[in-house]
Amino acid sequence: MMELTQHLSVPTQIDFLKVSSYGSGTSTSGRSTSSSIRPGTLLEKNVLIVDDVVDSGLTLKAVRELFRTRNCKSIRLAAMLDKKERRLVKMVPDYYGFVIPDEFVVGFGLDYNEDYRTLPYVGILKRSVYEK
């Protein structure tokens, strides 16, 4: 998020919504859990939803639908990584950094079971770490 904000040239307010469908696994459960959005905070606002990885698309679709109920002026989607091979629903981010293969990646904020998040790069996690 910090890297992204360095390139924004308009006044910006940032809020965080914790959403997850992975839990401690390496694949989506198909169900998203999230914290709540304060009522009225998005009314007539231009919203950029930022995600780390667009994978199945299920979580981002659910978040976008939630934001649509908040009467936003506009909603755009951005992701650092786009894993197109795993898409289960039609979900195309408006902006993305890189298209990646169907591998589980960690680093630069991405984690596996809360580990590897602080690596200064994005790398593929060896299957031997999570397939025990």
C-alpha positions as a Markdown table, in Angstrom:
| # | Residue | x | y | z |
|---|---|---|---|---|
| 1 | Met | 0.0 | 0.0 | 0.0 |
| 2 | Met | 2.8 | 2.4 | 0.8 |
| 3 | Glu | 4.4 | 1.9 | -2.6 |
| 4 | Leu | 1.1 | 2.7 | -4.3 |
| 5 | Thr | 0.4 | 5.8 | -2.2 |
| 6 | Gln | 3.7 | 7.3 | -3.3 |
| 7 | His | 2.4 | 7.4 | -6.9 |
| 8 | Leu | -1.0 | 9.0 | -6.2 |
| 9 | Ser | -1.3 | 12.7 | -7.2 |
| 10 | Val | -4.7 | 13.5 | -5.8 |
| 11 | Pro | -5.9 | 14.1 | -2.2 |
| 12 | Thr | -6.5 | 10.6 | -0.8 |
| 13 | Gln | -8.2 | 9.1 | 2.3 |
| 14 | Ile | -7.2 | 5.6 | 3.1 |
| 15 | Asp | -9.1 | 3.0 | 5.1 |
| 16 | Phe | -8.6 | -0.7 | 5.5 |
| 17 | Leu | -11.0 | -3.6 | 5.2 |
| 18 | Lys | -9.7 | -6.9 | 6.3 |
| 19 | Val | -11.1 | -9.6 | 4.0 |
| 20 | Ser | -10.0 | -13.2 | 3.7 |
| 21 | Ser | -11.0 | -16.4 | 2.1 |
| 22 | Tyr | -7.7 | -18.3 | 2.7 |
| 23 | Gly | -7.4 | -18.6 | 6.5 |
| 24 | Ser | -4.2 | -20.5 | 7.1 |
| 25 | Gly | -4.3 | -22.5 | 3.8 |
| 26 | Thr | -2.9 | -21.9 | 0.3 |
| 27 | Ser | -6.2 | -22.0 | -1.6 |
| 28 | Thr | -9.5 | -20.2 | -1.2 |
| 29 | Ser | -12.3 | -21.6 | 0.9 |
| 30 | Gly | -14.8 | -19.9 | -1.4 |
| 31 | Arg | -16.2 | -17.9 | 1.5 |
| 32 | Ser | -15.1 | -14.4 | 2.4 |
| 33 | Thr | -15.0 | -13.0 | 5.9 |
| 34 | Ser | -14.6 | -9.2 | 6.4 |
| 35 | Ser | -14.7 | -6.4 | 8.9 |
| 36 | Ser | -17.4 | -3.8 | 8.5 |
| 37 | Ile | -17.5 | -0.5 | 6.6 |
| 38 | Arg | -18.8 | 2.5 | 8.6 |
| 39 | Pro | -22.2 | 3.5 | 7.1 |
| 40 | Gly | -22.1 | 6.7 | 5.0 |
| 41 | Thr | -18.3 | 6.8 | 4.7 |
| 42 | Leu | -18.3 | 6.0 | 1.0 |
| 43 | Leu | -21.4 | 7.9 | -0.1 |
| 44 | Glu | -20.6 | 9.8 | -3.4 |
| 45 | Lys | -16.9 | 9.0 | -3.1 |
| 46 | Asn | -14.6 | 7.7 | -5.8 |
| 47 | Val | -13.3 | 4.4 | -4.4 |
| 48 | Leu | -10.2 | 2.4 | -5.4 |
| 49 | Ile | -10.3 | -1.1 | -3.9 |
| 50 | Val | -6.7 | -2.3 | -3.6 |
| 51 | Asp | -5.9 | -6.0 | -3.3 |
| 52 | Asp | -2.6 | -7.8 | -3.1 |
| 53 | Val | -3.5 | -10.8 | -5.4 |
| 54 | Val | -6.6 | -11.4 | -7.6 |
| 55 | Asp | -6.9 | -15.1 | -7.6 |
| 56 | Ser | -10.3 | -16.8 | -7.9 |
| 57 | Gly | -11.9 | -13.4 | -8.0 |
| 58 | Leu | -14.5 | -14.4 | -5.4 |
| 59 | Thr | -13.3 | -12.2 | -2.6 |
| 60 | Leu | -12.9 | -9.1 | -4.8 |
| 61 | Lys | -16.3 | -9.7 | -6.4 |
| 62 | Ala | -17.9 | -9.8 | -2.9 |
| 63 | Val | -16.1 | -6.6 | -1.8 |
| 64 | Arg | -17.1 | -4.8 | -5.0 |
| 65 | Glu | -20.7 | -5.8 | -4.5 |
| 66 | Leu | -20.6 | -4.6 | -0.8 |
| 67 | Phe | -19.2 | -1.3 | -2.0 |
| 68 | Arg | -21.9 | -1.0 | -4.6 |
| 69 | Thr | -24.5 | -1.0 | -1.9 |
| 70 | Arg | -22.8 | 2.1 | -0.3 |
| 71 | Asn | -23.7 | 4.4 | -3.2 |
| 72 | Cys | -20.1 | 5.2 | -4.2 |
| 73 | Lys | -19.6 | 7.7 | -7.0 |
| 74 | Ser | -17.3 | 5.2 | -8.8 |
| 75 | Ile | -15.5 | 2.0 | -7.9 |
| 76 | Arg | -12.2 | 0.9 | -9.5 |
| 77 | Leu | -10.2 | -2.3 | -8.7 |
| 78 | Ala | -6.4 | -2.4 | -8.4 |
| 79 | Ala | -4.1 | -5.4 | -7.6 |
| 80 | Met | -0.4 | -5.8 | -7.2 |
| 81 | Leu | -0.6 | -9.3 | -8.8 |
| 82 | Asp | -3.2 | -10.9 | -11.1 |
| 83 | Lys | -3.3 | -14.7 | -11.2 |
| 84 | Lys | -5.6 | -15.1 | -14.2 |
| 85 | Glu | -5.3 | -18.9 | -14.4 |
| 86 | Arg | -7.2 | -19.3 | -11.1 |
| 87 | Arg | -10.2 | -17.1 | -11.9 |
| 88 | Leu | -13.5 | -18.7 | -11.0 |
| 89 | Val | -15.7 | -15.6 | -11.7 |
| 90 | Lys | -15.4 | -12.9 | -14.2 |
| 91 | Met | -13.2 | -10.3 | -12.4 |
| 92 | Val | -10.8 | -8.1 | -14.2 |
| 93 | Pro | -8.9 | -5.5 | -12.2 |
| 94 | Asp | -8.9 | -2.0 | -13.7 |
| 95 | Tyr | -5.2 | -1.7 | -12.7 |
| 96 | Tyr | -2.6 | -4.4 | -11.9 |
| 97 | Gly | 1.1 | -4.6 | -11.5 |
| 98 | Phe | 2.0 | -8.1 | -12.8 |
| 99 | Val | 0.3 | -11.2 | -14.2 |
| 100 | Ile | 1.7 | -14.2 | -12.3 |
| 101 | Pro | 1.4 | -18.0 | -12.9 |
| 102 | Asp | -0.7 | -20.3 | -10.7 |
| 103 | Glu | 1.8 | -20.5 | -7.8 |
| 104 | Phe | 1.5 | -19.6 | -4.1 |
| 105 | Val | 3.6 | -16.4 | -3.6 |
| 106 | Val | 4.9 | -14.7 | -0.5 |
| 107 | Gly | 6.8 | -11.6 | 0.4 |
| 108 | Phe | 6.3 | -7.9 | 0.1 |
| 109 | Gly | 3.3 | -8.1 | 2.4 |
| 110 | Leu | 2.0 | -11.5 | 1.2 |
| 111 | Asp | 2.1 | -14.3 | 3.8 |
| 112 | Tyr | 1.6 | -18.0 | 4.3 |
| 113 | Asn | 0.1 | -18.7 | 7.7 |
| 114 | Glu | 1.4 | -15.2 | 8.9 |
| 115 | Asp | 5.0 | -16.0 | 7.8 |
| 116 | Tyr | 7.2 | -14.5 | 5.0 |
| 117 | Arg | 5.3 | -11.2 | 4.9 |
| 118 | Thr | 8.4 | -9.1 | 5.5 |
| 119 | Leu | 10.5 | -10.4 | 2.6 |
| 120 | Pro | 11.5 | -7.4 | 0.5 |
| 121 | Tyr | 10.5 | -9.3 | -2.7 |
| 122 | Val | 7.7 | -11.5 | -4.0 |
| 123 | Gly | 8.7 | -15.2 | -4.4 |
| 124 | Ile | 7.1 | -18.6 | -5.0 |
| 125 | Leu | 6.7 | -20.6 | -1.8 |
| 126 | Lys | 8.1 | -24.1 | -2.2 |
| 127 | Arg | 5.4 | -26.7 | -2.1 |
| 128 | Ser | 7.4 | -28.7 | 0.5 |
| 129 | Val | 6.6 | -25.9 | 3.0 |
| 130 | Tyr | 2.8 | -26.3 | 2.8 |
| 131 | Glu | 2.3 | -29.9 | 1.4 |
| 132 | Lys | 3.3 | -31.9 | 4.4 |
